[in-house]
Structures are given as C-alpha cells and as structure tokens.
Coordinates of C-alpha atoms in Angstrom, one line a residue:
X1 CA -9.8 -33.2 11.4
X2 CA -7.9 -32.0 8.5
X3 CA -9.0 -30.3 6.2
X4 CA -8.8 -30.5 1.9
X5 CA -5.7 -28.6 1.8
X6 CA -3.9 -30.0 4.4
X7 CA -0.4 -30.6 3.5
X8 CA -0.3 -27.7 1.5
X9 CA 3.1 -25.8 3.1
X10 CA 2.2 -21.7 2.4
X11 CA 4.4 -18.8 3.2
X12 CA 2.4 -16.1 3.2
X13 CA 5.1 -12.9 3.3
X14 CA 2.2 -10.3 2.2
X15 CA 1.5 -7.4 3.4
X16 CA -2.4 -5.9 4.4
X17 CA -5.2 -6.8 2.4
X18 CA -5.4 -8.4 -0.7
X19 CA -2.4 -11.9 -0.4
X20 CA -2.8 -12.2 3.3
X21 CA -6.6 -13.0 2.6
X22 CA -5.7 -15.6 -0.4
X23 CA -3.8 -16.9 2.4
X24 CA -5.8 -17.1 5.3
X25 CA -8.9 -19.0 2.7
X26 CA -6.5 -21.7 2.0
X27 CA -5.6 -21.8 5.1
X28 CA -9.0 -22.3 6.7
X29 CA -9.6 -25.3 4.4
X30 CA -5.9 -27.2 6.0
X31 CA -3.5 -25.8 4.2
X32 CA 0.2 -24.6 6.3
X33 CA 0.3 -21.3 6.5
X34 CA 3.1 -19.8 7.8
X35 CA 2.3 -16.1 8.4
X36 CA 6.2 -14.5 7.5
X37 CA 6.2 -10.8 9.5
X38 CA 8.7 -8.0 9.9
X39 CA 9.2 -7.6 13.4
X40 CA 7.7 -5.2 13.6
X41 CA 4.4 -6.5 12.1
X42 CA 2.4 -7.3 9.5
X43 CA 0.8 -3.0 9.5
X44 CA -3.1 -4.5 9.0
X45 CA -2.0 -5.2 13.5
X46 CA -2.4 -1.6 14.3
X47 CA -5.2 -1.4 10.9
X48 CA -9.4 -0.1 12.0
X49 CA -10.5 -0.7 14.8
X50 CA -8.6 -2.3 18.1
X51 CA -9.6 -4.0 21.4
X52 CA -7.3 -2.3 24.7
X53 CA -4.6 -2.7 21.8
X54 CA -5.3 -4.8 19.5
X55 CA -6.2 -5.0 16.3
X56 CA -9.9 -6.7 15.3
X57 CA -8.5 -7.2 11.9
X58 CA -5.4 -9.2 12.0
X59 CA -7.6 -11.5 14.0
X60 CA -9.6 -12.2 11.2
X61 CA -6.4 -11.7 8.6
X62 CA -4.1 -13.9 10.9
X63 CA -6.8 -16.0 11.8
X64 CA -5.1 -20.4 11.2
X65 CA -1.8 -18.9 10.9
X66 CA 1.8 -19.2 11.7
X67 CA 3.1 -16.2 13.2
X68 CA 7.4 -15.9 12.4
X69 CA 9.4 -12.3 12.6
X70 CA 11.7 -12.9 10.2
X71 CA 13.2 -9.9 8.6
X72 CA 13.5 -10.3 4.8
X73 CA 16.1 -7.6 3.8
X74 CA 18.8 -9.5 6.4
X75 CA 21.9 -11.6 4.9
X76 CA 20.5 -13.4 7.7
X77 CA 16.8 -14.2 7.4
X78 CA 17.3 -13.5 3.3
X79 CA 19.0 -17.6 3.7
X80 CA 16.5 -19.0 6.6
X81 CA 13.7 -17.8 4.1
X82 CA 15.3 -19.8 1.3
X83 CA 15.6 -22.8 3.6
X84 CA 11.2 -22.6 4.5
X85 CA 11.1 -22.6 0.6
X86 CA 12.8 -25.8 0.4
X87 CA 9.9 -27.6 1.4
X88 CA 7.7 -24.8 0.7
X89 CA 4.1 -25.7 -2.0
X90 CA 3.3 -22.3 -2.6
X91 CA 4.7 -18.3 -1.4
X92 CA 2.5 -15.6 -1.5
X93 CA 4.0 -12.0 -1.7
X94 CA 2.7 -8.1 -2.5
X95 CA 6.5 -6.5 -2.5
X96 CA 6.6 -3.8 -5.3
X97 CA 7.8 -5.3 -8.7
X98 CA 11.6 -5.9 -8.1
X99 CA 11.9 -6.1 -4.2
X100 CA 12.5 -9.8 -4.0
X101 CA 14.8 -9.9 -6.7
X102 CA 17.0 -7.2 -5.3
X103 CA 17.2 -9.6 -2.2
X104 CA 18.3 -12.8 -4.8
X105 CA 14.8 -14.4 -3.9
X106 CA 13.5 -13.4 -7.0
X107 CA 11.6 -16.6 -8.9
X108 CA 14.6 -18.0 -10.8
X109 CA 16.1 -17.8 -7.3
X110 CA 13.8 -20.2 -6.4
X111 CA 13.2 -22.6 -8.8
X112 CA 15.9 -23.8 -8.7
X113 CA 15.4 -24.1 -5.1
X114 CA 11.5 -25.5 -4.9
X115 CA 11.2 -26.5 -8.8
X116 CA 7.7 -26.7 -8.1
X117 CA 7.0 -24.1 -6.1
X118 CA 4.1 -21.6 -7.4
X119 CA 5.0 -18.1 -6.0
X120 CA 1.7 -16.1 -6.7
X121 CA 3.0 -12.0 -6.8
X122 CA 0.2 -9.5 -5.7
X123 CA 0.7 -5.6 -6.9
X124 CA -1.5 -3.1 -7.4
X125 CA -0.3 -2.9 -10.8
X126 CA 0.9 -6.0 -11.9
X127 CA 4.7 -7.1 -12.3
X128 CA 4.9 -5.9 -16.1
X129 CA 4.2 -2.3 -17.6
X130 CA 4.1 1.8 -17.5
X131 CA 2.8 1.2 -13.8
X132 CA 4.2 -1.9 -11.9
X133 CA 6.6 0.4 -9.7
X134 CA 3.7 2.4 -8.6
X135 CA 2.4 2.5 -4.9
X136 CA -0.9 0.3 -5.0
X137 CA -3.9 -0.4 -3.3
X138 CA -7.5 -1.3 -3.4
X139 CA -8.2 2.0 -3.7
X140 CA -6.2 2.8 -6.7
X141 CA -8.2 -0.5 -8.9
X142 CA -11.5 0.9 -7.6
X143 CA -11.0 4.5 -9.1
X144 CA -9.3 3.3 -12.2
X145 CA -11.3 -0.5 -12.7
X146 CA -14.3 2.5 -13.5
X147 CA -16.3 1.1 -9.8
X148 CA -16.2 4.6 -8.3
X149 CA -16.7 5.8 -12.2
X150 CA -20.7 4.6 -11.8
X151 CA -20.8 4.1 -8.9
X152 CA -23.1 7.1 -6.4
X153 CA -25.2 9.2 -7.2
X154 CA -26.7 11.3 -10.8
X155 CA -26.1 14.1 -10.0
X156 CA -22.7 13.2 -6.9
X157 CA -19.6 12.7 -7.2
X158 CA -17.8 9.3 -8.1
X159 CA -17.6 6.8 -4.8
X160 CA -15.8 4.9 -4.0
X161 CA -16.8 1.3 -1.8
X162 CA -16.0 2.1 2.0
X163 CA -14.0 -1.5 2.2
X164 CA -11.0 -2.5 0.3
X165 CA -13.9 -4.0 -2.3
X166 CA -11.1 -4.7 -4.6
X167 CA -8.9 -6.4 -2.2
X168 CA -11.6 -9.0 -1.8
X169 CA -12.2 -9.5 -5.0
X170 CA -8.0 -10.0 -5.7
X171 CA -8.3 -11.8 -2.6
X172 CA -11.1 -14.4 -4.3
X173 CA -8.4 -14.8 -7.3
X174 CA -5.3 -15.0 -6.0
X175 CA -7.0 -17.8 -4.0
X176 CA -8.0 -19.4 -7.2
X177 CA -4.6 -19.1 -9.1
X178 CA -3.4 -20.7 -7.1
X179 CA -5.2 -23.9 -6.7
X180 CA -5.2 -23.9 -10.0
X181 CA -1.8 -24.0 -10.2
X182 CA -1.2 -26.7 -7.6
X183 CA -3.6 -28.5 -10.3
X184 CA -0.7 -28.2 -13.4
X185 CA 1.9 -28.7 -10.6
X186 CA 0.2 -32.1 -10.2
X187 CA -0.1 -33.0 -13.3
X188 CA 2.9 -31.5 -15.1
X189 CA 5.8 -32.0 -12.3
X190 CA 6.0 -28.4 -12.0
X191 CA 5.4 -24.8 -10.1
X192 CA 4.8 -21.7 -11.3
X193 CA 5.0 -17.5 -11.2
X194 CA 1.4 -16.0 -10.9
X195 CA 1.2 -12.1 -11.9
X196 CA -2.3 -10.9 -10.1
X197 CA -2.4 -7.4 -10.6
X198 CA -5.2 -5.8 -8.0
X199 CA -6.4 -4.0 -10.6
X200 CA -7.8 -6.4 -12.9
X201 CA -10.3 -8.3 -10.9
X202 CA -12.8 -6.3 -10.5
X203 CA -12.9 -5.7 -13.4
X204 CA -14.9 -9.1 -14.3
X205 CA -17.4 -7.9 -11.7
X206 CA -17.8 -5.1 -13.0
X207 CA -20.2 -6.9 -16.0
X208 CA -21.0 -5.8 -19.9
X209 CA -19.3 -2.0 -20.0
X210 CA -16.5 -2.7 -21.6
X211 CA -17.9 -5.0 -24.1
X212 CA -20.7 -2.3 -24.7
X213 CA -18.4 1.2 -25.1
X214 CA -16.0 -1.4 -28.0
X215 CA -19.2 -2.5 -29.2
X216 CA -22.1 1.0 -29.0
X217 CA -20.1 3.4 -27.4
X218 CA -21.8 3.6 -24.2
X219 CA -21.0 4.7 -21.4
X220 CA -23.2 3.6 -18.3
X221 CA -23.6 6.3 -16.2
X222 CA -24.5 7.1 -12.1
X223 CA -27.9 6.4 -11.3
X224 CA -27.9 6.0 -6.9
X225 CA -29.6 2.0 -6.4
X226 CA -31.6 2.2 -9.2
X227 CA -30.1 0.2 -12.6
X228 CA -30.8 0.3 -16.2
X229 CA -31.7 -2.9 -17.2
X230 CA -34.3 -3.5 -14.3
X231 CA -37.5 -0.9 -12.6
X232 CA -38.3 -0.7 -9.5
X233 CA -34.8 -1.6 -7.7
X234 CA -34.2 1.4 -5.3
X235 CA -33.9 1.6 -1.7
X236 CA -36.8 2.3 0.1
X237 CA -37.9 3.7 3.8
X238 CA -39.8 2.2 6.4
X239 CA -42.6 4.1 8.2
X240 CA -40.5 2.8 11.2
X241 CA -37.4 5.1 10.0
X242 CA -35.7 1.3 8.3
X243 CA -34.8 1.2 5.5
X244 CA -35.5 -2.1 2.5
X245 CA -34.1 -3.0 -1.3
X246 CA -35.9 -4.5 -4.1
X247 CA -35.1 -6.4 -7.2
X248 CA -37.2 -6.3 -9.8
X249 CA -34.4 -8.3 -12.5
X250 CA -37.1 -11.1 -13.2
X251 CA -40.3 -10.1 -15.4
X252 CA -42.3 -12.0 -12.7
X253 CA -40.6 -10.3 -9.7
X254 CA -41.5 -6.8 -11.1
X255 CA -44.9 -7.8 -11.7
X256 CA -45.7 -9.5 -8.1
X257 CA -44.5 -6.3 -6.1
X258 CA -46.5 -4.4 -8.4
X259 CA -50.0 -6.4 -7.3
X260 CA -48.4 -6.2 -4.3
X261 CA -48.5 -1.7 -4.3
X262 CA -51.1 -2.2 -5.5
X263 CA -50.6 -0.6 -8.7
X264 CA -51.4 -3.9 -11.4
X265 CA -52.5 -0.8 -13.9
X266 CA -49.3 -0.6 -14.9
X267 CA -48.4 -3.8 -16.2
X268 CA -50.3 -3.5 -18.6
X269 CA -47.8 -0.8 -20.1
X270 CA -46.5 -1.5 -22.9
X271 CA -43.9 -0.4 -21.4
X272 CA -43.3 -3.0 -19.0
X273 CA -42.9 -5.8 -20.4
X274 CA -39.0 -5.3 -20.4
X275 CA -36.2 -3.9 -17.5
X276 CA -34.4 -1.4 -20.0
X277 CA -38.2 0.0 -20.3
X278 CA -39.7 -0.3 -17.1
X279 CA -35.5 1.6 -16.2
X280 CA -37.1 4.6 -18.1
X281 CA -40.0 4.9 -16.0
X282 CA -38.4 4.4 -12.2
X283 CA -40.0 7.0 -10.9
X284 CA -43.2 6.7 -11.2
X285 CA -42.0 2.5 -10.5
X286 CA -40.2 4.3 -7.6
X287 CA -43.7 6.6 -6.3
X288 CA -45.5 3.6 -6.4
X289 CA -43.3 1.0 -4.6
X290 CA -41.8 3.9 -1.5
X291 CA -45.1 5.1 -1.0
X292 CA -46.4 1.6 -0.4
X293 CA -43.2 0.7 1.9
X294 CA -43.8 4.1 3.4
X295 CA -46.6 4.1 5.2
X296 CA -45.9 0.0 6.7
X297 CA -43.6 -1.0 9.1
X298 CA -39.5 -3.5 7.9
X299 CA -41.3 -5.7 9.3
X300 CA -44.9 -6.2 8.1
X301 CA -43.2 -4.9 4.9
X302 CA -40.7 -7.5 4.4
X303 CA -43.7 -10.5 5.3
X304 CA -45.8 -9.1 2.7
X305 CA -43.3 -9.7 -0.1
X306 CA -42.5 -12.7 1.1
X307 CA -46.1 -13.9 0.2
X308 CA -46.4 -12.3 -2.3
X309 CA -43.1 -13.9 -3.3
X310 CA -41.1 -10.8 -4.9
X311 CA -37.7 -10.2 -3.6
X312 CA -37.3 -7.9 -0.5
X313 CA -34.3 -8.2 2.2
X314 CA -33.9 -5.8 4.6
X315 CA -31.0 -3.2 5.0
X316 CA -28.1 -4.8 7.2
X317 CA -26.3 -3.6 10.0
X318 CA -23.2 -5.8 11.3
X319 CA -25.8 -5.9 14.5
X320 CA -28.2 -7.3 12.5
X321 CA -26.0 -9.4 11.0
X322 CA -25.2 -11.1 13.5
X323 CA -28.9 -11.6 15.1
X324 CA -30.3 -13.0 11.5
X325 CA -31.7 -16.1 12.0
X326 CA -31.2 -17.5 8.0
X327 CA -27.3 -16.8 9.0
X328 CA -27.2 -18.2 12.2
X329 CA -28.5 -21.7 10.0
X330 CA -26.0 -21.3 7.9
X331 CA -23.4 -21.6 10.0
X332 CA -21.7 -18.0 8.6
X333 CA -20.6 -16.4 12.0
X334 CA -18.3 -18.4 13.7
X335 CA -18.3 -17.6 18.1
X336 CA -14.4 -18.7 18.7
X337 CA -12.3 -17.8 21.7
X338 CA -8.6 -15.8 21.6
X339 CA -6.5 -15.7 24.1
X340 CA -6.1 -12.0 24.5
X341 CA -9.8 -11.3 23.5
X342 CA -11.9 -14.3 25.5
X343 CA -15.0 -14.6 23.0
X344 CA -14.5 -13.0 19.1
X345 CA -17.4 -14.0 16.6
X346 CA -16.6 -13.0 12.4
X347 CA -17.1 -14.3 9.5
X348 CA -17.1 -18.1 9.1
X349 CA -15.2 -19.7 6.1
X350 CA -16.8 -19.0 2.5
X351 CA -18.3 -22.2 1.4
X352 CA -19.7 -25.6 3.1
X353 CA -18.1 -28.3 1.4
X354 CA -20.3 -31.6 2.6
X355 CA -17.5 -33.7 2.5
X356 CA -14.4 -32.0 3.6
X357 CA -15.3 -28.7 5.8
X358 CA -13.2 -26.2 6.2
X359 CA -12.8 -24.3 9.9
X360 CA -10.5 -21.5 11.8
X361 CA -8.7 -23.1 13.5
X362 CA -7.6 -20.2 15.6
X363 CA -7.2 -16.6 15.1
X364 CA -4.6 -14.5 14.6
X365 CA -1.9 -15.1 17.0
X366 CA 0.2 -12.4 18.5
X367 CA 3.0 -11.5 16.7
X368 CA 6.0 -14.0 16.4
X369 CA 3.9 -16.9 18.4
X370 CA 5.1 -19.8 16.0
X371 CA 8.8 -17.4 15.7
X372 CA 11.2 -20.9 18.0
X373 CA 8.5 -23.8 16.6
X374 CA 8.9 -23.1 13.0
X375 CA 12.2 -21.7 12.4
X376 CA 13.7 -24.7 15.1
X377 CA 12.5 -26.9 11.9
X378 CA 15.2 -25.7 9.9
X379 CA 17.6 -25.9 12.1
X380 CA 17.4 -23.0 14.4
X381 CA 17.7 -23.9 18.4
X382 CA 17.8 -21.6 21.0
X383 CA 21.2 -20.3 21.1
X384 CA 20.8 -19.6 17.2
X385 CA 17.2 -17.7 18.1
X386 CA 18.5 -15.4 21.0
X387 CA 21.8 -15.1 18.1
X388 CA 18.9 -13.5 15.4
X389 CA 16.9 -12.2 18.0
X390 CA 19.9 -9.6 19.4
X391 CA 20.6 -9.0 16.0
X392 CA 16.9 -7.5 14.2
X393 CA 16.7 -10.7 12.4
X394 CA 13.5 -11.8 14.5
X395 CA 11.9 -10.8 17.4

C-alpha cells in the first residue's frame, strides 16, 4: 500500500544523523527517498556497532532509501544532480555553508531548474552568523543549548547524552519543516529554502530556562535525577538490584505514592501541597520512597504502584525494550528481512495513522545498490555508467 507521502521525491545528500534521519521519517510514510552518497559511502556505514563488517546504524538510518553513489565535487556528478533536481520535491543537505554554491548547486541555481523545490539545509550553526562556517555536531548543540549545564549530579560536571539527542531533535524539526514547506508550495506554487541549525530545536525542548533567566535571573542547577518542580522524582534501587523511576508531577500522584509507602503523615505537611515546595524536601521524600522500594523486588514495586494508580516505570535496557509486552502491543519494534544480516529488529515508524499508516519498506541497502536503476531514469545507460565508474564519479 502506498504511504501518505507517496509521490514525493526526496534527494538525501546529507551525512551522518540529523538530515538523513529526517529523510528516513519521510521514507517511512511513502516518500521516494534517493540517498546520494559519495562513492566511498556515507560515514554512518562505518559508525558504531557492526556485524561482519556491516554497519548496524546504517541499516536503520538508510531504511526505505535507494542508495545511489555520486561524487558531487565533479562536473559530471553536478550535471547528473541537476537532472535529478528537475523532478525532485525536496533536497536535504548538510554541507558547510557555501559548499553547494561553490559547486554551482546553490539554492538560486537549483530554483531556476525547479521552482517548486524545497531545499532543507541542516547544519550545526545555520547558514548565517559568526559561527556558520564552524564544523557542527549534535554534541556542540547539547553543550551550547544549556542541556549539558543542567544535566548531571549537583556536585558533578556537566553531562552529555551518550547518543545523538540534538541530532534526533533536529531531525524531527526538519521533517516538520519540510512538510510545512511542501504544504506552502501546494498553496503558493513555489518552493523555499529551510535553514535548520542543530543548536536551535533542542532549545525548545528545554522548556522555560531562557524566560526564567530573562525575567527572574534564575539559572537552573544540576540536580541529578531530581526536579526543581516536584518530588519525589528520582530513580530507586530495588531489592533484586534493579532500578525504577518514579514521577509525581501531579499532586494526586504524589499523595498516592506517600500513602503507598506508608508515609501519609507527610501529606499533611504544609509544604506538601506545592510541587516546588516538595522539591525542597526531596531528601526526606526520597528516603521514604527509596526505603520502601529497597525492600521489594522490581516486579512487586511495579504491581503495587499500578494498583495504587501511581506513576512508576522500570529502567530498561535495549534487551528489556525488545521483550516488553507494551512495546509489542504497539508494534514499536519492527522485524525485517535483510539480505546481509538475515532478520533484524529495529524501531518501527514514528507514529500510527489509522487510515494511511507508514511502514519500513526495506532496511539500509548496500552501497550503490540502486545507482544503475535510478540513473537510468536520467539517461545513463550501461556504457555511460561504466565510464562514470571508471572516472570515480559513481561506484
């Protein structure tokens, strides 16, 4: 079944994470995504864990995409790219600002070829400003956004996430920006350029930090797993040496937790009626909750919290996620055939639509698997393809 984005053609010339992940999300819902890679391959193919020399991250990030090798730094590659742009809807790129322009492939040139083209430019610092030319990665965004400053133990250093958090957030924002631009194109008849700086979307998710400083001069401190807005809120070790997380963002939940752990007396304290005030008494609340949890196995803790209608969750590893019945019920994990790895499991599409659901059509393909197929559409026959291979323009 065609997905809701069927008929939209995307040229993904970005590398590593934010831009390519945005393209993956579009592919999951039916867009035809042509992944244009350097003949040596996208760096993500060799990034992270591998099995028998096959990059596992690529299998997820390249899913549903057609892999075409093309060296855009060559005149032949640039000419082929112009042909492809003529009937594309979207181009996603993450070269340093000015690179496409140096190749004669800037937005002004591409717009002349295809006035309806949406060009999504995903870089660390955006297309303008004093930092625009700097190399940019998600780690720098996590640092500069304020995320690292508030993450970690109170007496410890700023802490970075062990995965591409800012890249993932930027990918979500980029896919939304692309769909917004395509909707505007349907209305107005022309495309536009998207300037996505990875340092920006993560700021939105950090909540009121900026306005709190602007209006009150307050800087959020590092608090470990605690919150300045409510308590108890922490991770707690169980008797069988597992961990659970407890949240009491709602007043009613906080009261249920304290009754459950045998400390209803704390509910009567004047400070208990405010989440912020409870946070000031986190030591006392953590001692009550943590002591009760420490005497019980994780399964017993979760059952008791569920019965009390209080909020708790076990701390999962990837192994736990794959085994969890809730994720199975939601179809969160997809099991897919792969020519190189056999059967693989990975995260499924991002959300469920009742009438036009998305699906993963295939896992990340081998490098250049679709080069001949796609370039044939643009007049490249077998002889010409051999010439381009000999010249290093394609693989």
